[in-house]
mmCIF file of C-alpha atoms and ligand atoms in Angstrom:
data_model
loop_
_atom_site.group_PDB
_atom_site.id
_atom_site.type_symbol
_atom_site.label_atom_id
_atom_site.label_comp_id
_atom_site.label_asym_id
_atom_site.label_seq_id
_atom_site.Cartn_x
_atom_site.Cartn_y
_atom_site.Cartn_z
ATOM 1 C CA UNK A 1 -17.495 10.020 -14.674
ATOM 2 C CA UNK A 2 -17.527 10.386 -10.528
ATOM 3 C CA UNK A 3 -21.150 8.703 -10.862
ATOM 4 C CA UNK A 4 -19.388 5.331 -12.718
ATOM 5 C CA UNK A 5 -16.803 5.006 -10.137
ATOM 6 C CA UNK A 6 -18.974 5.184 -7.199
ATOM 7 C CA UNK A 7 -22.050 2.793 -9.148
ATOM 8 C CA UNK A 8 -18.634 0.284 -9.633
ATOM 9 C CA UNK A 9 -17.723 0.627 -5.582
ATOM 10 C CA UNK A 10 -20.956 0.139 -4.912
ATOM 11 C CA UNK A 11 -21.283 -3.330 -6.933
ATOM 12 C CA UNK A 12 -17.906 -4.314 -5.438
ATOM 13 C CA UNK A 13 -19.658 -4.189 -2.095
ATOM 14 C CA UNK A 14 -22.929 -6.081 -2.736
ATOM 15 C CA UNK A 15 -20.742 -8.852 -4.412
ATOM 16 C CA UNK A 16 -19.772 -9.962 -0.930
ATOM 17 C CA UNK A 17 -22.864 -11.807 -0.642
ATOM 18 C CA UNK A 18 -22.082 -13.632 -4.229
ATOM 19 C CA UNK A 19 -18.661 -14.534 -3.305
ATOM 20 C CA UNK A 20 -19.349 -16.112 0.269
ATOM 21 C CA UNK A 21 -21.870 -17.936 -1.841
ATOM 22 C CA UNK A 22 -19.166 -18.739 -4.374
ATOM 23 C CA UNK A 23 -16.790 -20.485 -1.589
ATOM 24 C CA UNK A 24 -19.551 -22.024 -0.095
ATOM 25 C CA UNK A 25 -20.221 -23.658 -3.372
ATOM 26 C CA UNK A 26 -16.603 -24.334 -4.142
ATOM 27 C CA UNK A 27 -16.103 -26.430 -0.765
ATOM 28 C CA UNK A 28 -19.243 -28.514 -1.581
ATOM 29 C CA UNK A 29 -17.997 -29.987 -5.205
ATOM 30 C CA UNK A 30 -14.246 -30.345 -4.385
ATOM 31 C CA UNK A 31 -12.509 -27.379 -6.164
ATOM 32 C CA UNK A 32 -9.240 -28.926 -7.949
ATOM 33 C CA UNK A 33 -5.753 -27.307 -7.426
ATOM 34 C CA UNK A 34 -4.026 -24.922 -4.658
ATOM 35 C CA UNK A 35 -7.993 -24.072 -3.391
ATOM 36 C CA UNK A 36 -8.225 -27.409 -2.392
ATOM 37 C CA UNK A 37 -5.075 -27.670 -0.606
ATOM 38 C CA UNK A 38 -5.997 -24.561 0.821
ATOM 39 C CA UNK A 39 -9.522 -26.333 2.451
ATOM 40 C CA UNK A 40 -7.774 -29.892 3.054
ATOM 41 C CA UNK A 41 -4.472 -29.265 3.959
ATOM 42 C CA UNK A 42 -3.042 -28.888 7.207
ATOM 43 C CA UNK A 43 -3.476 -25.952 9.075
ATOM 44 C CA UNK A 44 -2.184 -24.495 12.134
ATOM 45 C CA UNK A 45 -5.455 -23.952 15.142
ATOM 46 C CA UNK A 46 -3.553 -20.982 16.555
ATOM 47 C CA UNK A 47 -2.526 -19.160 13.038
ATOM 48 C CA UNK A 48 -6.393 -19.759 12.022
ATOM 49 C CA UNK A 49 -7.644 -18.558 14.852
ATOM 50 C CA UNK A 50 -5.208 -15.423 15.233
ATOM 51 C CA UNK A 51 -6.211 -14.661 11.195
ATOM 52 C CA UNK A 52 -10.320 -14.989 11.591
ATOM 53 C CA UNK A 53 -10.104 -12.568 14.630
ATOM 54 C CA UNK A 54 -8.154 -10.083 13.162
ATOM 55 C CA UNK A 55 -8.064 -7.775 10.166
ATOM 56 C CA UNK A 56 -5.155 -8.122 7.959
ATOM 57 C CA UNK A 57 -3.626 -5.350 5.868
ATOM 58 C CA UNK A 58 -0.994 -5.160 3.695
ATOM 59 C CA UNK A 59 0.299 -1.277 3.472
ATOM 60 C CA UNK A 60 1.465 -1.612 0.054
ATOM 61 C CA UNK A 61 0.603 -3.401 -2.537
ATOM 62 C CA UNK A 62 0.551 -3.384 -6.747
ATOM 63 C CA UNK A 63 -0.883 -7.391 -6.792
ATOM 64 C CA UNK A 64 -3.048 -8.232 -9.599
ATOM 65 C CA UNK A 65 -0.666 -6.083 -12.019
ATOM 66 C CA UNK A 66 -2.438 -3.102 -11.560
ATOM 67 C CA UNK A 67 0.062 -1.552 -12.876
ATOM 68 C CA UNK A 68 0.288 -0.598 -16.302
ATOM 69 C CA UNK A 69 4.103 -0.729 -16.664
ATOM 70 C CA UNK A 70 6.661 2.193 -18.142
ATOM 71 C CA UNK A 71 5.488 1.743 -21.466
ATOM 72 C CA UNK A 72 1.880 2.193 -20.640
ATOM 73 C CA UNK A 73 -0.123 -0.599 -21.340
ATOM 74 C CA UNK A 74 -3.074 -0.307 -19.740
ATOM 75 C CA UNK A 75 -4.706 -3.016 -21.107
ATOM 76 C CA UNK A 76 -2.376 -6.140 -20.275
ATOM 77 C CA UNK A 77 -3.990 -8.689 -18.331
ATOM 78 C CA UNK A 78 -4.690 -8.682 -14.710
ATOM 79 C CA UNK A 79 -3.229 -11.676 -12.069
ATOM 80 C CA UNK A 80 -5.715 -13.295 -9.931
ATOM 81 C CA UNK A 81 -6.087 -11.132 -6.475
ATOM 82 C CA UNK A 82 -9.346 -12.444 -4.962
ATOM 83 C CA UNK A 83 -8.228 -15.768 -4.689
ATOM 84 C CA UNK A 84 -4.932 -15.608 -3.747
ATOM 85 C CA UNK A 85 -6.410 -13.319 -0.695
ATOM 86 C CA UNK A 86 -9.005 -14.999 0.605
ATOM 87 C CA UNK A 87 -6.944 -18.672 0.170
ATOM 88 C CA UNK A 88 -3.986 -16.989 2.709
ATOM 89 C CA UNK A 89 -6.464 -14.742 4.976
ATOM 90 C CA UNK A 90 -5.561 -11.468 3.954
ATOM 91 C CA UNK A 91 -8.489 -9.348 4.345
ATOM 92 C CA UNK A 92 -7.272 -5.920 3.262
ATOM 93 C CA UNK A 93 -4.360 -4.546 0.730
ATOM 94 C CA UNK A 94 -3.638 -0.709 0.097
ATOM 95 C CA UNK A 95 -3.239 -1.073 -4.145
ATOM 96 C CA UNK A 96 -1.070 1.489 -5.007
ATOM 97 C CA UNK A 97 -0.863 2.764 -8.704
ATOM 98 C CA UNK A 98 2.234 4.120 -9.216
ATOM 99 C CA UNK A 99 2.209 8.324 -10.357
ATOM 100 C CA UNK A 100 5.861 8.340 -11.743
ATOM 101 C CA UNK A 101 6.348 5.614 -13.922
ATOM 102 C CA UNK A 102 6.558 7.695 -17.716
ATOM 103 C CA UNK A 103 9.678 9.575 -16.123
ATOM 104 C CA UNK A 104 11.599 6.571 -14.165
ATOM 105 C CA UNK A 105 13.699 3.796 -15.491
ATOM 106 C CA UNK A 106 15.130 0.592 -13.861
ATOM 107 C CA UNK A 107 18.960 1.391 -14.112
ATOM 108 C CA UNK A 108 21.463 -1.700 -14.493
ATOM 109 C CA UNK A 109 22.100 -1.848 -10.791
ATOM 110 C CA UNK A 110 17.884 -2.501 -10.508
ATOM 111 C CA UNK A 111 17.785 0.789 -9.225
ATOM 112 C CA UNK A 112 15.408 3.119 -10.322
ATOM 113 C CA UNK A 113 15.679 6.555 -10.987
ATOM 114 C CA UNK A 114 14.031 9.486 -13.039
ATOM 115 C CA UNK A 115 15.472 10.199 -16.413
ATOM 116 C CA UNK A 116 14.139 13.469 -17.159
ATOM 117 C CA UNK A 117 10.888 15.953 -15.954
ATOM 118 C CA UNK A 118 7.312 15.322 -16.957
ATOM 119 C CA UNK A 119 5.103 17.399 -19.618
ATOM 120 C CA UNK A 120 3.128 20.030 -17.749
ATOM 121 C CA UNK A 121 -0.212 17.687 -17.516
ATOM 122 C CA UNK A 122 1.634 14.500 -18.331
ATOM 123 C CA UNK A 123 1.328 12.712 -15.196
ATOM 124 C CA UNK A 124 -2.216 14.129 -14.529
ATOM 125 C CA UNK A 125 -3.801 12.582 -17.590
ATOM 126 C CA UNK A 126 -1.255 9.483 -16.487
ATOM 127 C CA UNK A 127 -2.896 9.038 -13.332
ATOM 128 C CA UNK A 128 -6.471 9.271 -15.635
ATOM 129 C CA UNK A 129 -5.336 6.185 -16.896
ATOM 130 C CA UNK A 130 -3.953 4.544 -14.028
ATOM 131 C CA UNK A 131 -6.838 4.661 -11.314
ATOM 132 C CA UNK A 132 -9.697 3.364 -14.020
ATOM 133 C CA UNK A 133 -7.489 0.431 -14.224
ATOM 134 C CA UNK A 134 -7.364 -0.208 -10.261
ATOM 135 C CA UNK A 135 -10.803 -0.123 -10.895
ATOM 136 C CA UNK A 136 -10.874 -2.265 -13.423
ATOM 137 C CA UNK A 137 -9.012 -5.028 -11.220
ATOM 138 C CA UNK A 138 -11.504 -4.769 -8.370
ATOM 139 C CA UNK A 139 -14.196 -5.269 -10.922
ATOM 140 C CA UNK A 140 -13.001 -7.986 -12.561
ATOM 141 C CA UNK A 141 -11.523 -9.617 -9.348
ATOM 142 C CA UNK A 142 -14.801 -9.179 -7.329
ATOM 143 C CA UNK A 143 -13.225 -7.009 -4.672
ATOM 144 C CA UNK A 144 -14.570 -4.551 -1.927
ATOM 145 C CA UNK A 145 -13.329 -0.992 -1.440
ATOM 146 C CA UNK A 146 -13.134 0.331 1.519
ATOM 147 C CA UNK A 147 -13.662 4.262 2.136
ATOM 148 C CA UNK A 148 -14.513 4.404 5.505
ATOM 149 C CA UNK A 149 -14.036 3.175 8.884
ATOM 150 C CA UNK A 150 -17.105 1.257 8.753
ATOM 151 C CA UNK A 151 -16.207 -0.718 5.563
ATOM 152 C CA UNK A 152 -12.753 -1.504 6.888
ATOM 153 C CA UNK A 153 -14.415 -3.062 10.315
ATOM 154 C CA UNK A 154 -16.488 -4.721 7.457
ATOM 155 C CA UNK A 155 -13.583 -6.096 5.663
ATOM 156 C CA UNK A 156 -13.262 -9.448 7.533
ATOM 157 C CA UNK A 157 -16.868 -10.879 6.488
ATOM 158 C CA UNK A 158 -17.333 -8.934 2.946
ATOM 159 C CA UNK A 159 -14.338 -10.865 1.386
ATOM 160 C CA UNK A 160 -11.173 -9.504 0.085
ATOM 161 C CA UNK A 161 -10.894 -5.664 0.068
ATOM 162 C CA UNK A 162 -8.579 -2.745 -1.458
ATOM 163 C CA UNK A 163 -8.343 0.867 -0.288
ATOM 164 C CA UNK A 164 -7.169 2.735 -3.284
ATOM 165 C CA UNK A 165 -3.767 4.060 -2.826
ATOM 166 C CA UNK A 166 -1.180 6.440 -4.900
ATOM 167 C CA UNK A 167 2.690 5.469 -5.011
ATOM 168 C CA UNK A 168 3.831 9.424 -5.154
ATOM 169 C CA UNK A 169 1.249 12.632 -5.857
ATOM 170 C CA UNK A 170 2.849 13.601 -8.651
ATOM 171 C CA UNK A 171 -0.643 14.101 -10.218
ATOM 172 C CA UNK A 172 -1.149 17.058 -8.133
ATOM 173 C CA UNK A 173 1.550 19.085 -10.297
ATOM 174 C CA UNK A 174 1.132 21.520 -7.306
ATOM 175 C CA UNK A 175 -2.376 22.111 -7.352
ATOM 176 C CA UNK A 176 -3.766 21.365 -4.038
ATOM 177 C CA UNK A 177 -7.688 20.919 -5.264
ATOM 178 C CA UNK A 178 -6.698 18.065 -6.866
ATOM 179 C CA UNK A 179 -6.644 16.124 -3.540
ATOM 180 C CA UNK A 180 -10.212 16.684 -3.445
ATOM 181 C CA UNK A 181 -10.648 16.158 -7.054
ATOM 182 C CA UNK A 182 -8.917 12.202 -6.664
ATOM 183 C CA UNK A 183 -10.270 11.829 -2.906
ATOM 184 C CA UNK A 184 -13.957 11.784 -4.761
ATOM 185 C CA UNK A 185 -13.627 10.617 -8.062
ATOM 186 C CA UNK A 186 -11.374 7.855 -7.363
ATOM 187 C CA UNK A 187 -11.904 7.353 -3.580
ATOM 188 C CA UNK A 188 -7.849 7.721 -3.299
ATOM 189 C CA UNK A 189 -7.682 7.473 0.700
ATOM 190 C CA UNK A 190 -4.162 6.508 1.053
ATOM 191 C CA UNK A 191 -1.492 8.951 -0.646
ATOM 192 C CA UNK A 192 2.353 8.609 -0.841
ATOM 193 C CA UNK A 193 3.546 11.720 -1.261
ATOM 194 C CA UNK A 194 7.144 10.704 -2.959
ATOM 195 C CA UNK A 195 8.226 8.268 -4.938
ATOM 196 C CA UNK A 196 11.566 8.121 -7.569
ATOM 197 C CA UNK A 197 11.076 11.818 -8.275
ATOM 198 C CA UNK A 198 11.845 14.999 -6.491
ATOM 199 C CA UNK A 199 8.207 16.194 -7.783
ATOM 200 C CA UNK A 200 6.362 19.439 -6.087
ATOM 201 C CA UNK A 201 5.754 18.010 -2.612
ATOM 202 C CA UNK A 202 9.053 17.254 -1.390
ATOM 203 C CA UNK A 203 12.744 15.513 -1.530
ATOM 204 C CA UNK A 204 13.233 11.599 -1.885
ATOM 205 C CA UNK A 205 16.027 8.960 -0.255
ATOM 206 C CA UNK A 206 17.685 7.703 -3.610
ATOM 207 C CA UNK A 207 18.232 11.517 -5.020
ATOM 208 C CA UNK A 208 20.439 14.721 -3.293
ATOM 209 C CA UNK A 209 17.813 17.070 -1.750
ATOM 210 C CA UNK A 210 16.702 20.026 -2.889
ATOM 211 C CA UNK A 211 14.222 21.201 -0.471
ATOM 212 C CA UNK A 212 16.046 20.334 2.558
ATOM 213 C CA UNK A 213 12.918 17.770 2.843
ATOM 214 C CA UNK A 214 9.376 18.754 2.099
ATOM 215 C CA UNK A 215 8.235 21.902 0.439
ATOM 216 C CA UNK A 216 5.642 24.286 1.396
ATOM 217 C CA UNK A 217 3.214 22.380 -1.011
ATOM 218 C CA UNK A 218 3.953 19.384 0.766
ATOM 219 C CA UNK A 219 3.024 20.121 4.006
ATOM 220 C CA UNK A 220 -0.236 21.809 2.121
ATOM 221 C CA UNK A 221 -0.798 18.508 0.849
ATOM 222 C CA UNK A 222 -0.170 16.514 4.226
ATOM 223 C CA UNK A 223 -2.984 19.075 5.840
ATOM 224 C CA UNK A 224 -4.706 18.568 3.199
ATOM 225 C CA UNK A 225 -5.061 14.856 3.518
ATOM 226 C CA UNK A 226 -5.682 15.250 7.246
ATOM 227 C CA UNK A 227 -8.664 17.545 6.586
ATOM 228 C CA UNK A 228 -9.973 15.307 3.986
ATOM 229 C CA UNK A 229 -9.703 11.989 5.701
ATOM 230 C CA UNK A 230 -6.605 10.459 3.752
ATOM 231 C CA UNK A 231 -3.579 8.162 5.085
ATOM 232 C CA UNK A 232 -0.343 10.150 5.077
ATOM 233 C CA UNK A 233 2.458 7.825 3.724
ATOM 234 C CA UNK A 234 5.987 8.922 3.438
ATOM 235 C CA UNK A 235 7.719 5.854 2.315
ATOM 236 C CA UNK A 236 10.707 6.869 0.363
ATOM 237 C CA UNK A 237 10.943 10.140 2.190
ATOM 238 C CA UNK A 238 14.441 11.258 3.793
ATOM 239 C CA UNK A 239 14.492 11.510 7.439
ATOM 240 C CA UNK A 240 14.505 15.725 7.441
ATOM 241 C CA UNK A 241 11.168 15.121 5.228
ATOM 242 C CA UNK A 242 9.150 12.761 7.717
ATOM 243 C CA UNK A 243 10.537 14.849 10.252
ATOM 244 C CA UNK A 244 8.387 18.197 9.149
ATOM 245 C CA UNK A 245 5.705 16.114 8.148
ATOM 246 C CA UNK A 246 5.805 14.953 11.833
ATOM 247 C CA UNK A 247 5.538 18.214 12.899
ATOM 248 C CA UNK A 248 3.108 19.350 10.161
ATOM 249 C CA UNK A 249 0.245 16.661 10.324
ATOM 250 C CA UNK A 250 -2.690 16.280 12.978
ATOM 251 C CA UNK A 251 -2.515 12.221 11.955
ATOM 252 C CA UNK A 252 -0.429 9.343 12.519
ATOM 253 C CA UNK A 253 1.754 8.943 9.372
ATOM 254 C CA UNK A 254 2.654 5.745 7.675
ATOM 255 C CA UNK A 255 5.495 4.683 6.397
ATOM 256 C CA UNK A 256 4.699 1.919 4.347
ATOM 257 C CA UNK A 257 7.301 -0.675 3.012
ATOM 258 C CA UNK A 258 11.008 -0.050 3.925
ATOM 259 C CA UNK A 259 13.363 -1.960 6.796
ATOM 260 C CA UNK A 260 15.773 -0.671 9.456
ATOM 261 C CA UNK A 261 19.444 -0.686 9.185
ATOM 262 C CA UNK A 262 21.764 0.259 12.084
ATOM 263 C CA UNK A 263 23.180 3.105 9.294
ATOM 264 C CA UNK A 264 21.837 2.770 5.733
ATOM 265 C CA UNK A 265 24.197 4.125 3.013
ATOM 266 C CA UNK A 266 23.305 7.028 0.953
ATOM 267 C CA UNK A 267 20.698 6.618 -1.229
ATOM 268 C CA UNK A 268 19.501 3.761 0.798
ATOM 269 C CA UNK A 269 15.566 3.027 0.626
ATOM 270 C CA UNK A 270 16.119 1.559 4.100
ATOM 271 C CA UNK A 271 15.869 3.424 7.467
ATOM 272 C CA UNK A 272 17.798 4.391 10.530
ATOM 273 C CA UNK A 273 16.402 3.827 13.983
ATOM 274 C CA UNK A 274 15.906 7.565 14.500
ATOM 275 C CA UNK A 275 13.785 7.611 11.060
ATOM 276 C CA UNK A 276 11.831 4.603 12.453
ATOM 277 C CA UNK A 277 10.674 6.226 15.722
ATOM 278 C CA UNK A 278 9.907 9.848 14.010
ATOM 279 C CA UNK A 279 7.179 7.788 12.687
ATOM 280 C CA UNK A 280 6.187 5.784 15.857
ATOM 281 C CA UNK A 281 6.475 9.108 17.883
ATOM 282 C CA UNK A 282 3.263 10.246 15.526
ATOM 283 C CA UNK A 283 1.636 6.999 16.608
ATOM 284 C CA UNK A 284 2.260 6.019 13.298
ATOM 285 C CA UNK A 285 3.028 2.254 11.733
ATOM 286 C CA UNK A 286 6.217 1.616 9.547
ATOM 287 C CA UNK A 287 5.710 -1.502 7.313
ATOM 288 C CA UNK A 288 8.647 -3.653 6.402
ATOM 289 C CA UNK A 289 8.974 -5.093 2.712
ATOM 290 C CA UNK A 290 10.614 -8.812 2.007
ATOM 291 C CA UNK A 291 12.869 -8.301 -0.871
ATOM 292 C CA UNK A 292 14.327 -11.984 -1.160
ATOM 293 C CA UNK A 293 18.223 -10.114 -1.143
ATOM 294 C CA UNK A 294 17.291 -8.679 2.461
ATOM 295 C CA UNK A 295 15.640 -11.360 3.514
ATOM 296 C CA UNK A 296 15.798 -14.779 1.967
ATOM 297 C CA UNK A 297 13.055 -16.510 3.795
ATOM 298 C CA UNK A 298 9.930 -15.711 5.764
ATOM 299 C CA UNK A 299 11.904 -16.432 8.922
ATOM 300 C CA UNK A 300 14.318 -13.562 7.885
ATOM 301 C CA UNK A 301 11.553 -11.731 7.541
ATOM 302 C CA UNK A 302 10.100 -12.299 10.530
ATOM 303 C CA UNK A 303 13.210 -11.465 11.785
ATOM 304 C CA UNK A 304 13.225 -8.116 10.180
ATOM 305 C CA UNK A 305 10.085 -7.488 11.989
ATOM 306 C CA UNK A 306 11.484 -8.511 15.520
ATOM 307 C CA UNK A 307 14.246 -6.075 15.014
ATOM 308 C CA UNK A 308 11.812 -3.178 13.997
ATOM 309 C CA UNK A 309 9.933 -3.995 17.067
ATOM 310 C CA UNK A 310 13.176 -3.869 19.492
ATOM 311 C CA UNK A 311 13.325 -0.506 18.002
ATOM 312 C CA UNK A 312 9.863 1.428 18.117
ATOM 313 C CA UNK A 313 7.578 -1.162 20.067
ATOM 314 C CA UNK A 314 5.090 -3.803 18.465
ATOM 315 C CA UNK A 315 2.201 -0.927 18.251
ATOM 316 C CA UNK A 316 4.135 0.814 15.214
ATOM 317 C CA UNK A 317 5.132 -2.325 13.000
ATOM 318 C CA UNK A 318 3.260 -3.629 10.221
ATOM 319 C CA UNK A 319 4.026 -5.378 6.697
ATOM 320 C CA UNK A 320 4.272 -3.774 3.053
ATOM 321 C CA UNK A 321 5.115 -6.516 0.465
ATOM 322 C CA UNK A 322 5.061 -4.338 -2.509
ATOM 323 C CA UNK A 323 3.915 -7.223 -4.442
ATOM 324 C CA UNK A 324 4.606 -6.945 -7.920
ATOM 325 C CA UNK A 325 6.557 -3.909 -7.655
ATOM 326 C CA UNK A 326 10.118 -5.042 -6.309
ATOM 327 C CA UNK A 327 12.737 -5.140 -9.126
ATOM 328 C CA UNK A 328 14.019 -8.185 -7.918
ATOM 329 C CA UNK A 329 12.558 -11.639 -6.064
ATOM 330 C CA UNK A 330 10.462 -11.473 -3.029
ATOM 331 C CA UNK A 331 10.143 -14.143 -0.221
ATOM 332 C CA UNK A 332 6.259 -12.998 0.254
ATOM 333 C CA UNK A 333 5.062 -12.789 -3.414
ATOM 334 C CA UNK A 334 1.791 -14.667 -2.744
ATOM 335 C CA UNK A 335 -1.092 -14.034 -0.350
ATOM 336 C CA UNK A 336 -1.150 -17.742 0.258
ATOM 337 C CA UNK A 337 2.173 -17.236 2.394
ATOM 338 C CA UNK A 338 0.382 -15.216 4.913
ATOM 339 C CA UNK A 339 -0.394 -17.906 7.308
ATOM 340 C CA UNK A 340 3.434 -19.276 7.408
ATOM 341 C CA UNK A 341 4.143 -15.473 8.288
ATOM 342 C CA UNK A 342 2.053 -15.690 11.150
ATOM 343 C CA UNK A 343 3.363 -18.705 12.201
ATOM 344 C CA UNK A 344 7.209 -17.394 12.389
ATOM 345 C CA UNK A 345 6.453 -14.404 13.920
ATOM 346 C CA UNK A 346 4.589 -16.802 16.871
ATOM 347 C CA UNK A 347 7.651 -19.064 16.765
ATOM 348 C CA UNK A 348 9.560 -16.064 17.622
ATOM 349 C CA UNK A 349 7.444 -15.452 20.309
ATOM 350 C CA UNK A 350 4.760 -12.918 19.837
ATOM 351 C CA UNK A 351 1.553 -13.288 21.608
ATOM 352 C CA UNK A 352 -1.493 -14.035 19.182
ATOM 353 C CA UNK A 353 -2.649 -10.371 19.767
ATOM 354 C CA UNK A 354 0.808 -9.247 19.192
ATOM 355 C CA UNK A 355 1.025 -10.768 15.730
ATOM 356 C CA UNK A 356 -2.526 -9.704 14.577
ATOM 357 C CA UNK A 357 -1.461 -5.952 15.398
ATOM 358 C CA UNK A 358 1.848 -6.490 12.897
ATOM 359 C CA UNK A 359 -0.198 -8.399 10.288
ATOM 360 C CA UNK A 360 -3.190 -5.512 10.410
ATOM 361 C CA UNK A 361 -4.254 -4.253 13.258
ATOM 362 C CA UNK A 362 -1.953 -1.432 13.416
ATOM 363 C CA UNK A 363 -2.955 -0.080 9.893
ATOM 364 C CA UNK A 364 -6.354 -0.279 11.244
ATOM 365 C CA UNK A 365 -5.581 1.873 14.215
ATOM 366 C CA UNK A 366 -3.586 4.505 11.598
ATOM 367 C CA UNK A 367 -6.304 4.357 9.165
ATOM 368 C CA UNK A 368 -9.472 4.984 11.455
ATOM 369 C CA UNK A 369 -7.331 7.887 13.277
ATOM 370 C CA UNK A 370 -6.861 9.166 9.513
ATOM 371 C CA UNK A 371 -10.625 9.213 8.391
ATOM 372 C CA UNK A 372 -12.895 11.821 8.907
ATOM 373 C CA UNK A 373 -15.910 8.675 9.317
HETATM 374 ZN ZN1 ZN B 401 5.951 0.011 -4.702
#
């Protein structure tokens, strides 16, 4: 099994040459539809120069319809991913499977909550189907898999790439050796500790606390991720979890998708200025997410990014779109919008360099600091 995934990763790497050739071929024969628009349409030279000189990264995504859904339809069809990424100039996405789907439900008020405890082995078995589905998407969409610093650095020339991620570490079921198993078997390089279920690692933002933050096992997982070279993502974790995680980790923390609120209400997924500062203090990065209910336009999303920059500085802010994972409409629902978002950031007074940091450079720094090679 392990060999098969390695082989697939190698195939995906080799395909970059075919992808390059394919794009040239398309350009030469007037492609139909959106790609033609991209090639021939008005483009902003400053935006193009910025996007081609920086690696852009979406810190949290379920694009391509990677998720099987709560019903566990592992054979449902994918959505295009390679072409929208190539058109928009998005180089890398953290492609997240979701670890707790079988035991959560979307409630009538569109919040998500765990509705039962999993059976022993249930979420491990779920992950053994969810990760291969991510690889099937990678295969079908001719994507590259980033596994280390070199493959991340190569992403801007290799073509659209993914970092294999998990939203929730529920498949560990309290067994530390499974961190190694998923690192090796599925190239896991980005692990979000908790999601919508208070799991073995610690508390969540959207339910009453049980551990006072992080559990002893949660701290053990953080240390193991540091040792192996896996990015530690504390999205969905409450502030007391984040503070303990910041004390435990020897690498910068990621909080992949949220936005700033002066005083988040109880059980909100938003974060306070103190919560944001706790991430920045590790040298980490916070991804701003794009629900249309909060940011109705790309200009408003750029404003939300600027608000967070005002609190933690430009070195600690990124984007996490949660593509195809939000329960409501998103103002950033296609990677073809990346140049428009870049333009909005430049219009707010961010320099080309600062815009490049926000749209990927900061995550690249944290990823590189988290890898062993
Ligand atoms: Zn998500």
